[in-house]
CSV table of C-alpha atoms in Angstrom, one decimal:
chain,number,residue,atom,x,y,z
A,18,UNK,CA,-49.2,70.1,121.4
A,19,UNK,CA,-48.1,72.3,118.0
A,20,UNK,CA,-45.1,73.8,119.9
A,21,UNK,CA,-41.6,72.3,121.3
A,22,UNK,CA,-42.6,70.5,124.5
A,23,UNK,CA,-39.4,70.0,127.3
A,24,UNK,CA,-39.5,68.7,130.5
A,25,UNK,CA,-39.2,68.7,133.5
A,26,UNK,CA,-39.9,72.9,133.6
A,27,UNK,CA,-37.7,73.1,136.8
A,28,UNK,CA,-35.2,71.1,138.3
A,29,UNK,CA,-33.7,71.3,141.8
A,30,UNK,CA,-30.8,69.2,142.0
A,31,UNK,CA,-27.9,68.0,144.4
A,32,UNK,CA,-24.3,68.3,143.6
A,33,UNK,CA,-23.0,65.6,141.9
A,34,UNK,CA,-26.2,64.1,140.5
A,35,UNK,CA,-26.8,63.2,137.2
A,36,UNK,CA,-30.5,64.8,135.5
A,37,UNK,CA,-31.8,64.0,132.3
A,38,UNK,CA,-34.0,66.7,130.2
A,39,UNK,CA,-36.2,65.6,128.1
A,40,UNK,CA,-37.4,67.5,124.5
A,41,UNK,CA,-40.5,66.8,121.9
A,42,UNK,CA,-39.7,68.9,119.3
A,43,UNK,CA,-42.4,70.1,116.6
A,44,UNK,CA,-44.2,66.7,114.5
A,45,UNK,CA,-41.4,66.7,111.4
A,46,UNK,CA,-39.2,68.5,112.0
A,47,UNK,CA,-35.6,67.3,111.7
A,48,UNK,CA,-33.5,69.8,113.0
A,49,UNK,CA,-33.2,69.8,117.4
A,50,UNK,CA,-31.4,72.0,118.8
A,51,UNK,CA,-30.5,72.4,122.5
A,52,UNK,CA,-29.3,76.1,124.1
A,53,UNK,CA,-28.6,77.1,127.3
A,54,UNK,CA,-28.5,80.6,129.2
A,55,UNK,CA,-27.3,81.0,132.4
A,56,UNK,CA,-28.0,84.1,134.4
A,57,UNK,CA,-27.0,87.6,132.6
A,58,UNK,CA,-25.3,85.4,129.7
A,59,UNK,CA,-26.7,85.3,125.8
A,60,UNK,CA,-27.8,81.8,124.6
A,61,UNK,CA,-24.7,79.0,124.3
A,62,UNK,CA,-25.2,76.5,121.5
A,63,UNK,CA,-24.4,73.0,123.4
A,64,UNK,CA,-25.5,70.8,120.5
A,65,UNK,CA,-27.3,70.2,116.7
A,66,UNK,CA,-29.2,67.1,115.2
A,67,UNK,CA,-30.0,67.1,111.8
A,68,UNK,CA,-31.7,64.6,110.2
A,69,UNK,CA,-29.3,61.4,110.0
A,70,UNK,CA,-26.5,63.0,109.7
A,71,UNK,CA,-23.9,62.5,112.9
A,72,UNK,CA,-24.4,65.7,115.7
A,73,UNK,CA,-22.7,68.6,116.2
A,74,UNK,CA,-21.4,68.4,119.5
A,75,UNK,CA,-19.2,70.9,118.9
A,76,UNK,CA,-20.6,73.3,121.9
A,77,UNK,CA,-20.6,70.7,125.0
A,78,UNK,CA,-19.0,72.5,127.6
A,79,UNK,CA,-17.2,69.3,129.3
A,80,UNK,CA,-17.7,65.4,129.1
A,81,UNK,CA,-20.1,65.1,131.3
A,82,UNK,CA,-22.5,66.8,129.1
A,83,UNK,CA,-23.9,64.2,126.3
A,84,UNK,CA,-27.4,64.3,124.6
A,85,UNK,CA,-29.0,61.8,121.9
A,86,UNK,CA,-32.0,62.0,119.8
A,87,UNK,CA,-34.2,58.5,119.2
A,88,UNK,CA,-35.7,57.6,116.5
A,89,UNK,CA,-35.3,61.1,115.2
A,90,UNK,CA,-37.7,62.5,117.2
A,91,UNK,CA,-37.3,63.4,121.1
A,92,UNK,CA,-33.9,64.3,122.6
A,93,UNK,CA,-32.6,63.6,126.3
A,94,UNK,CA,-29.5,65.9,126.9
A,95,UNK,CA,-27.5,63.9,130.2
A,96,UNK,CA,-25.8,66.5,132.5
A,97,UNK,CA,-23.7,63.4,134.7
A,98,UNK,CA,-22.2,64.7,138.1
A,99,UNK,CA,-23.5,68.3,138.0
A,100,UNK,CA,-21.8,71.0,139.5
A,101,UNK,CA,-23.3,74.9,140.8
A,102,UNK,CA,-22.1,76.4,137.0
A,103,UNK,CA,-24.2,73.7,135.3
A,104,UNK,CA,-27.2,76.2,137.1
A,105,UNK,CA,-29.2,77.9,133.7
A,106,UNK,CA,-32.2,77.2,131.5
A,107,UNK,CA,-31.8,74.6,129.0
A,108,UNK,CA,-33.6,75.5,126.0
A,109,UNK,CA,-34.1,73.0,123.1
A,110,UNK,CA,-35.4,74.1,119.8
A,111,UNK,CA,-36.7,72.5,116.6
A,112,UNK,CA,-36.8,73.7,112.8
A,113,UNK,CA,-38.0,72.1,109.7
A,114,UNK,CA,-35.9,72.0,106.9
A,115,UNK,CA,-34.9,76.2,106.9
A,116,UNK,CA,-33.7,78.5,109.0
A,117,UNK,CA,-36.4,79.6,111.5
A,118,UNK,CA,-36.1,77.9,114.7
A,119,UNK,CA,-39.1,77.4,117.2
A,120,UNK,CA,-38.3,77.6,121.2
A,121,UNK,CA,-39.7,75.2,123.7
A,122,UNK,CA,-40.3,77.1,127.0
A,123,UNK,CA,-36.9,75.7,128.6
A,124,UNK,CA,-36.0,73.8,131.7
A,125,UNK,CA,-34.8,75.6,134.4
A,126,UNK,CA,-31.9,73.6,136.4
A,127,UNK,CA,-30.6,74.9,139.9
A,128,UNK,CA,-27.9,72.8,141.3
A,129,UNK,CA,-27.4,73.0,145.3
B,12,UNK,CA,-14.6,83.9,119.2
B,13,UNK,CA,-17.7,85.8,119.5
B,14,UNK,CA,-19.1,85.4,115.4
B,15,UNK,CA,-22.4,87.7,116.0
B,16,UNK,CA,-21.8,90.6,118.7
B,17,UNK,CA,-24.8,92.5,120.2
B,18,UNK,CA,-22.4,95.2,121.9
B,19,UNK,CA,-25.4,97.3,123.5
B,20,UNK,CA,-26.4,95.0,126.4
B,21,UNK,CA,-28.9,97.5,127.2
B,22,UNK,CA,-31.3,100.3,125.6
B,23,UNK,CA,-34.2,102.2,126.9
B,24,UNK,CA,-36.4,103.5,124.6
B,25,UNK,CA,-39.8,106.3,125.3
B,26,UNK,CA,-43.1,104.8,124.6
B,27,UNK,CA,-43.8,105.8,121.0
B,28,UNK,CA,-40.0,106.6,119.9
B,29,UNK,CA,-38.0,104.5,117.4
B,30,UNK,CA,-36.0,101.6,118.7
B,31,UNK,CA,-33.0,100.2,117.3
B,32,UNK,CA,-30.9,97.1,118.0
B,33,UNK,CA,-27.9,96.6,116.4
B,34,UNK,CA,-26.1,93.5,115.8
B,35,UNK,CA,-22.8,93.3,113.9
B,36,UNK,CA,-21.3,90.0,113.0
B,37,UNK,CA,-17.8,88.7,111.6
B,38,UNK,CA,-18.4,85.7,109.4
B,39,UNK,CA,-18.9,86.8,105.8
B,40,UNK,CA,-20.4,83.3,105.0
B,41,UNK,CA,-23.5,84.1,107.0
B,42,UNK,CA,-26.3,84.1,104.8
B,43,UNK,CA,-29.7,84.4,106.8
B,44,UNK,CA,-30.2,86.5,109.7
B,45,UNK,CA,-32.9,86.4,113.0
B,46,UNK,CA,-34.0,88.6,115.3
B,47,UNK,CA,-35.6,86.4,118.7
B,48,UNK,CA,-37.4,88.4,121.3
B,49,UNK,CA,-37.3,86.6,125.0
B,50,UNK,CA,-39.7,87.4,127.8
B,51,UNK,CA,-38.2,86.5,131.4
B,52,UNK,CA,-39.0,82.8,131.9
B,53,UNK,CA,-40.0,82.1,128.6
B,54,UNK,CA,-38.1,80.7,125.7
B,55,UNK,CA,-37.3,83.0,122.9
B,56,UNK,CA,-39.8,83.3,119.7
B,57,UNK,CA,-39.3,84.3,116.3
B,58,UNK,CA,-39.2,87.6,115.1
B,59,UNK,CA,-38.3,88.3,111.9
B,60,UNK,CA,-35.6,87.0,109.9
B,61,UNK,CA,-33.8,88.9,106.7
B,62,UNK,CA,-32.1,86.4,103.7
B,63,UNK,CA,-28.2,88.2,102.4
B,64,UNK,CA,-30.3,88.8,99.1
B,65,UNK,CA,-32.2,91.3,100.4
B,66,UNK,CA,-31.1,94.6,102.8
B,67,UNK,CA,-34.5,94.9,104.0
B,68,UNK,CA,-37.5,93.3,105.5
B,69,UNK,CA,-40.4,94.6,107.1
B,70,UNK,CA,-43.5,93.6,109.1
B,71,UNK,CA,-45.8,96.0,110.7
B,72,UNK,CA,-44.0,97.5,113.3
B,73,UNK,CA,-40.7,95.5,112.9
B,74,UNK,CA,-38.0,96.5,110.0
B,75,UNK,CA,-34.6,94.8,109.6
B,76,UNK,CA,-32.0,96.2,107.7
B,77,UNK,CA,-28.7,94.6,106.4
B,78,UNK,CA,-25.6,96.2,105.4
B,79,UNK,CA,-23.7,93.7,104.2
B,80,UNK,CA,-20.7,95.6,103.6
B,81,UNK,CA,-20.5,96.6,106.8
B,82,UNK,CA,-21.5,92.8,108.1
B,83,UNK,CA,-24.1,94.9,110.3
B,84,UNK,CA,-28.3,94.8,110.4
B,85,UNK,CA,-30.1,96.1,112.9
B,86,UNK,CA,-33.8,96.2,114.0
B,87,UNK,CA,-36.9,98.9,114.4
B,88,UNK,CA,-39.3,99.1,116.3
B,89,UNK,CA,-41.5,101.9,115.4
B,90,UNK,CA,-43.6,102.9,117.7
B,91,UNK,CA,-42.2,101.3,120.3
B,92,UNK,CA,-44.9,100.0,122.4
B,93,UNK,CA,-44.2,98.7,126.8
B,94,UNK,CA,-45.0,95.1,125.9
B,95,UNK,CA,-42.1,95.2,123.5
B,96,UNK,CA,-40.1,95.4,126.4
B,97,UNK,CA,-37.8,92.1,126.3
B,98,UNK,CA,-34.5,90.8,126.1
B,99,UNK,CA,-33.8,90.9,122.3
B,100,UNK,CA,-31.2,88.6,119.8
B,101,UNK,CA,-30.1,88.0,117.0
B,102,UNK,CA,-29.1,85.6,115.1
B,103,UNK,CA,-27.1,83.7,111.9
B,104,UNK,CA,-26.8,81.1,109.7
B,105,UNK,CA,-25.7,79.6,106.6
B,106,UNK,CA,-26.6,76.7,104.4
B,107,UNK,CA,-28.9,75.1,106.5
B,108,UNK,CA,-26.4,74.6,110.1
B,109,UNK,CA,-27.0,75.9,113.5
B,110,UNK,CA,-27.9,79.4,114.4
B,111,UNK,CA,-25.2,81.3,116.1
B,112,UNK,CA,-26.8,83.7,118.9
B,113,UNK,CA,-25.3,86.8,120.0
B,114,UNK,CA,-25.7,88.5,123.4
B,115,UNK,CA,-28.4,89.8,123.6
B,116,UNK,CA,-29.9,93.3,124.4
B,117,UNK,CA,-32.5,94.3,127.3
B,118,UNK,CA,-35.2,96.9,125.7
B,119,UNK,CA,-36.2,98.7,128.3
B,120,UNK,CA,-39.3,100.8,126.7
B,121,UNK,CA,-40.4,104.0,129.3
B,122,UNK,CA,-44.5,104.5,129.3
């Protein structure tokens, strides 16, 4: 598709699990972003990719979050031994070489 | 340290009527502002965006104005229509890193 593609769209999860979510951001562009929101909150910068260059991972809330990008395209973000506060949609975004940033639709994680 | 501050979580706004959401932010080195508009269960989508050259940009019903001075820009809606009814941020960047969100504010627009 043209747009940012993440899955899964909605993920029910036990306590202490580990989930992956996956992102395909736009074809060329070099810039992946992941966001998340939880419920009545604005949107928290967890992480940046750009290009090469080494991430900024300057916005993971704890070390259990960790995300990579391969081959400079899709990016898993790894949420290891999730707890009830890790609950919010994870939104991943992609931008060509400027400023605009293009949304994917989110995944929506629920931990029990 | 909150960098871009949307301090009206809320606004409702008469079908027709002006809106305006305001967004003040503290880092001087900002040089390219967003405005995202978010639907409920949707991810957020590009608005309109302003460069620190300019103090104004318009299209159609959308305006955003930047005062730099005051590190302040706002948007307008004019007329406000219901489907502009969303949860509404902005945004800010410079050189080419991440965007830095604020808050967020619900517009709330009354048929």
């Amino acid at each position: 598709g043209a747009g940012v593609s993440q899955s899964p769209s909605n993920k029910v999860t036990e306590k202490g699990k580990d989930v992956e979510l996956r992102c395909d951001p736009i074809s060329g562009h070099t810039a992946l972003y992941w966001y998340r929101q939880s419920l009545g909150q604005g949107l928290e910068f967890l992480i940046y990719f750009q290009g090469n260059s080494a991430p900024d991972k300057s916005g993971l809330p704890s070390d259990r979050f960790s995300a990579e990008r391969t081959g400079g395209s899709v990016s898993t973000l790894t949420i290891q031994r999730t707890q009830q506060e890790d609950s919010a949609v994870y939104l991943c975004a992609s931008s060509s070489r400027g400023n605009t940033i293009y949304f994917g639709e989110g995944s929506w994680l629920t931990v029990v | 340290d909150q960098q871009v501050k949307q301090n009206s979580p809320s606004l409702s706004v008469q079908e027709g009527r002006i809106s305006i959401l305001n967004c003040d932010y503290t880092n001087s080195m900002f040089d390219y502002f967003l405005w995202y508009k978010k639907y409920p269960a949707e991810g957020p989508t590009f608005l309109i965006s302003i460069s620190s050259i300019k103090d104004k940009n318009e299209d159609g019903r959308f305006t955003v104005f930047l005062n730099k001075s005051a590190k302040h820009l706002s948007l307008h809606i004019v007329p406000s229509q219901p489907g502009d009814s969303a949860v509404y941020f902005c945004a800010a960047s410079f050189g080419n890193e991440k965007l830095t969100f604020g808050t967020g504010t619900r517009l709330t627009i009354i048929p």
